[in-house]
PDB file of C-alpha atoms in Angstrom:
ATOM      1  CA  MET A   1     -14.729  24.555   1.342  1.00  0.00           C
ATOM      2  CA  ALA A   2     -11.254  23.278   1.884  1.00  0.00           C
ATOM      3  CA  THR A   3     -10.511  20.276  -0.218  1.00  0.00           C
ATOM      4  CA  ALA A   4     -10.854  16.909   1.336  1.00  0.00           C
ATOM      5  CA  PHE A   5      -8.157  14.307   0.956  1.00  0.00           C
ATOM      6  CA  ILE A   6      -7.731  10.624   2.236  1.00  0.00           C
ATOM      7  CA  GLU A   7      -6.414  10.327   5.402  1.00  0.00           C
ATOM      8  CA  HIS A   8      -6.289   6.600   5.640  1.00  0.00           C
ATOM      9  CA  VAL A   9      -7.080   2.916   4.267  1.00  0.00           C
ATOM     10  CA  ASN A  10      -7.661   0.487   6.730  1.00  0.00           C
ATOM     11  CA  LEU A  11      -6.754  -2.875   5.046  1.00  0.00           C
ATOM     12  CA  THR A  12      -6.992  -6.497   6.457  1.00  0.00           C
ATOM     13  CA  VAL A  13      -3.755  -8.261   5.711  1.00  0.00           C
ATOM     14  CA  SER A  14      -2.411 -11.793   7.104  1.00  0.00           C
ATOM     15  CA  ASP A  15       0.656 -10.243   8.609  1.00  0.00           C
ATOM     16  CA  PRO A  16       0.634  -6.586   9.969  1.00  0.00           C
ATOM     17  CA  GLU A  17       4.568  -6.506  10.826  1.00  0.00           C
ATOM     18  CA  ARG A  18       5.329  -8.040   7.289  1.00  0.00           C
ATOM     19  CA  SER A  19       3.201  -5.568   5.243  1.00  0.00           C
ATOM     20  CA  ALA A  20       4.458  -2.729   7.485  1.00  0.00           C
ATOM     21  CA  ALA A  21       8.225  -3.524   6.796  1.00  0.00           C
ATOM     22  CA  LEU A  22       7.113  -3.890   3.110  1.00  0.00           C
ATOM     23  CA  MET A  23       5.646  -0.383   3.107  1.00  0.00           C
ATOM     24  CA  ILE A  24       8.912   1.157   4.994  1.00  0.00           C
ATOM     25  CA  ALA A  25      10.891  -0.528   2.441  1.00  0.00           C
ATOM     26  CA  LEU A  26       9.089   0.696  -0.728  1.00  0.00           C
ATOM     27  CA  PHE A  27       7.802   4.320   0.103  1.00  0.00           C
ATOM     28  CA  ASN A  28      10.236   5.356   3.138  1.00  0.00           C
ATOM     29  CA  TRP A  29       7.332   5.641   5.558  1.00  0.00           C
ATOM     30  CA  HIS A  30       7.237   5.240   9.135  1.00  0.00           C
ATOM     31  CA  ILE A  31       5.052   3.540  11.491  1.00  0.00           C
ATOM     32  CA  ARG A  32       2.785   5.899  13.350  1.00  0.00           C
ATOM     33  CA  TRP A  33       0.606   3.627  15.769  1.00  0.00           C
ATOM     34  CA  ARG A  34       0.448   0.176  16.471  1.00  0.00           C
ATOM     35  CA  GLY A  35      -1.554  -2.012  18.973  1.00  0.00           C
ATOM     36  CA  PRO A  36      -4.231  -4.127  19.689  1.00  0.00           C
ATOM     37  CA  SER A  37      -7.446  -3.495  17.701  1.00  0.00           C
ATOM     38  CA  GLN A  38     -10.603  -2.260  18.877  1.00  0.00           C
ATOM     39  CA  MET A  39     -12.162  -5.434  16.952  1.00  0.00           C
ATOM     40  CA  GLY A  40      -9.595  -7.892  18.585  1.00  0.00           C
ATOM     41  CA  GLY A  41      -6.450  -8.549  16.800  1.00  0.00           C
ATOM     42  CA  HIS A  42      -3.559  -6.430  15.729  1.00  0.00           C
ATOM     43  CA  THR A  43      -2.983  -3.020  13.775  1.00  0.00           C
ATOM     44  CA  ILE A  44       0.050  -1.116  12.623  1.00  0.00           C
ATOM     45  CA  HIS A  45      -0.609   2.396  11.122  1.00  0.00           C
ATOM     46  CA  VAL A  46       2.182   2.869   8.708  1.00  0.00           C
ATOM     47  CA  GLY A  47       2.302   6.168   6.490  1.00  0.00           C
ATOM     48  CA  SER A  48       3.636   9.533   6.292  1.00  0.00           C
ATOM     49  CA  ASP A  49       2.888  12.369   8.481  1.00  0.00           C
ATOM     50  CA  THR A  50      -0.359  13.279   6.849  1.00  0.00           C
ATOM     51  CA  ALA A  51      -1.967   9.817   5.819  1.00  0.00           C
ATOM     52  CA  TYR A  52      -1.310   6.248   6.293  1.00  0.00           C
ATOM     53  CA  LEU A  53      -2.418   2.731   5.724  1.00  0.00           C
ATOM     54  CA  ALA A  54      -4.108   0.987   8.622  1.00  0.00           C
ATOM     55  CA  LEU A  55      -2.852  -2.484   8.459  1.00  0.00           C
ATOM     56  CA  TYR A  56      -5.134  -5.003  10.399  1.00  0.00           C
ATOM     57  CA  SER A  57      -5.393  -8.537  11.262  1.00  0.00           C
ATOM     58  CA  PRO A  58      -8.253 -10.303  13.321  1.00  0.00           C
ATOM     59  CA  SER A  59      -7.298 -12.420  16.357  1.00  0.00           C
ATOM     60  CA  ALA A  60      -6.351 -16.287  15.187  1.00  0.00           C
ATOM     61  CA  ALA A  61      -9.660 -17.230  16.508  1.00  0.00           C
ATOM     62  CA  ALA A  62     -11.717 -14.869  14.959  1.00  0.00           C
ATOM     63  CA  VAL A  63     -10.348 -15.258  11.710  1.00  0.00           C
ATOM     64  CA  ALA A  64     -11.377 -17.586   8.550  1.00  0.00           C
ATOM     65  CA  PRO A  65      -8.475 -17.362   5.637  1.00  0.00           C
ATOM     66  CA  LEU A  66      -8.304 -14.362   4.009  1.00  0.00           C
ATOM     67  CA  ALA A  67      -9.897 -14.455   0.432  1.00  0.00           C
ATOM     68  CA  HIS A  68      -9.291 -11.384  -2.054  1.00  0.00           C
ATOM     69  CA  THR A  69     -10.517 -10.944  -5.397  1.00  0.00           C
ATOM     70  CA  LYS A  70      -9.804  -8.356  -7.537  1.00  0.00           C
ATOM     71  CA  GLY A  71     -12.495  -5.962  -6.872  1.00  0.00           C
ATOM     72  CA  SER A  72     -13.390  -6.874  -3.738  1.00  0.00           C
ATOM     73  CA  PRO A  73     -12.708  -5.345  -1.365  1.00  0.00           C
ATOM     74  CA  LEU A  74     -11.242  -2.760  -3.998  1.00  0.00           C
ATOM     75  CA  ASN A  75      -9.336  -2.778  -7.093  1.00  0.00           C
ATOM     76  CA  HIS A  76      -6.152  -1.237  -6.103  1.00  0.00           C
ATOM     77  CA  LEU A  77      -4.474   1.452  -4.445  1.00  0.00           C
ATOM     78  CA  GLY A  78      -2.780   4.255  -5.924  1.00  0.00           C
ATOM     79  CA  ILE A  79       0.575   5.610  -4.498  1.00  0.00           C
ATOM     80  CA  GLU A  80       2.399   8.345  -6.095  1.00  0.00           C
ATOM     81  CA  VAL A  81       6.337   8.263  -5.676  1.00  0.00           C
ATOM     82  CA  GLU A  82       8.975  10.476  -6.920  1.00  0.00           C
ATOM     83  CA  ASP A  83      11.420   7.650  -8.250  1.00  0.00           C
ATOM     84  CA  ILE A  84       9.566   5.238  -9.758  1.00  0.00           C
ATOM     85  CA  ASP A  85      12.531   3.353 -11.226  1.00  0.00           C
ATOM     86  CA  ALA A  86      13.593   2.928  -7.568  1.00  0.00           C
ATOM     87  CA  VAL A  87      10.351   1.715  -6.177  1.00  0.00           C
ATOM     88  CA  GLU A  88      10.349  -0.775  -8.761  1.00  0.00           C
ATOM     89  CA  ALA A  89      13.530  -2.211  -8.202  1.00  0.00           C
ATOM     90  CA  ALA A  90      12.710  -2.460  -4.306  1.00  0.00           C
ATOM     91  CA  CYS A  91       9.563  -4.164  -5.407  1.00  0.00           C
ATOM     92  CA  ARG A  92      11.541  -6.631  -7.165  1.00  0.00           C
ATOM     93  CA  ALA A  93      14.192  -7.036  -4.147  1.00  0.00           C
ATOM     94  CA  HIS A  94      11.099  -7.975  -2.167  1.00  0.00           C
ATOM     95  CA  GLY A  95      10.096 -10.549  -4.595  1.00  0.00           C
ATOM     96  CA  LEU A  96       7.190  -8.695  -5.828  1.00  0.00           C
ATOM     97  CA  VAL A  97       6.600  -8.902  -9.696  1.00  0.00           C
ATOM     98  CA  PRO A  98       5.563  -5.436 -11.276  1.00  0.00           C
ATOM     99  CA  PHE A  99       3.305  -5.631 -14.431  1.00  0.00           C
ATOM    100  CA  ASN A 100       1.326  -3.577 -16.547  1.00  0.00           C
ATOM    101  CA  HIS A 101       3.652  -0.755 -17.005  1.00  0.00           C
ATOM    102  CA  GLY A 102       2.468   2.431 -18.667  1.00  0.00           C
ATOM    103  CA  GLY A 103       3.552   5.870 -19.626  1.00  0.00           C
ATOM    104  CA  TYR A 104       0.566   8.481 -19.762  1.00  0.00           C
ATOM    105  CA  GLU A 105       0.879  12.214 -19.585  1.00  0.00           C
ATOM    106  CA  PRO A 106       1.559  13.396 -17.163  1.00  0.00           C
ATOM    107  CA  GLY A 107       3.454  10.421 -15.622  1.00  0.00           C
ATOM    108  CA  ARG A 108       4.416   6.954 -15.374  1.00  0.00           C
ATOM    109  CA  ARG A 109       2.852   3.782 -13.785  1.00  0.00           C
ATOM    110  CA  PHE A 110       3.145   0.187 -12.873  1.00  0.00           C
ATOM    111  CA  TYR A 111       1.062  -2.461 -10.795  1.00  0.00           C
ATOM    112  CA  VAL A 112       2.149  -5.081  -8.334  1.00  0.00           C
ATOM    113  CA  PHE A 113       0.444  -7.238  -5.998  1.00  0.00           C
ATOM    114  CA  ASP A 114       1.778  -7.430  -2.614  1.00  0.00           C
ATOM    115  CA  PRO A 115       1.895 -10.676  -0.437  1.00  0.00           C
ATOM    116  CA  ASP A 116      -1.924 -10.677   0.295  1.00  0.00           C
ATOM    117  CA  GLY A 117      -2.901 -10.040  -3.108  1.00  0.00           C
ATOM    118  CA  ILE A 118      -3.846  -6.275  -2.685  1.00  0.00           C
ATOM    119  CA  GLU A 119      -2.996  -4.604  -5.741  1.00  0.00           C
ATOM    120  CA  PHE A 120      -1.028  -1.298  -5.556  1.00  0.00           C
ATOM    121  CA  GLU A 121      -0.780   1.215  -8.793  1.00  0.00           C
ATOM    122  CA  ILE A 122       2.661   3.133  -8.256  1.00  0.00           C
ATOM    123  CA  VAL A 123       2.684   6.410  -9.844  1.00  0.00           C
ATOM    124  CA  SER A 124       4.929   8.835 -10.609  1.00  0.00           C
ATOM    125  CA  TYR A 125       4.395  12.434 -12.293  1.00  0.00           C
ATOM    126  CA  ALA A 126       8.087  13.429 -11.591  1.00  0.00           C
ATOM    127  CA  VAL A 127       9.404  12.259 -14.502  1.00  0.00           C
ATOM    128  CA  PRO A 128       7.187  12.873 -17.634  1.00  0.00           C
ATOM    129  CA  VAL A 129       6.601  10.419 -20.297  1.00  0.00           C
TER     130      VAL A 129
END
């Protein structure tokens, strides 16, 4: 049997356009699709040719304020990058505050919250500890 991989993750965000622009700036991703959601609202798929984040925002009439508690809906998303220093600089340039830096065999990592409070772990195995 072939190894399975995560093809996409669907996240509820307050502003899909802002979130997609941030993902493009940080990770050099591209928009794969955008349009109305099946459930009402708007979705943008942003990622690579093999995997993506579906950034969903419900219609204004159907939404209560977004409320995320760490662990709900998830603890964090791990994103592997080649140049962790460049991604950290891009995070700071976009007003994000990286934290909890660490090195461990075989790589390095830091964490950052996006404007909706979704936590990302940025990891690189390109530069050994």
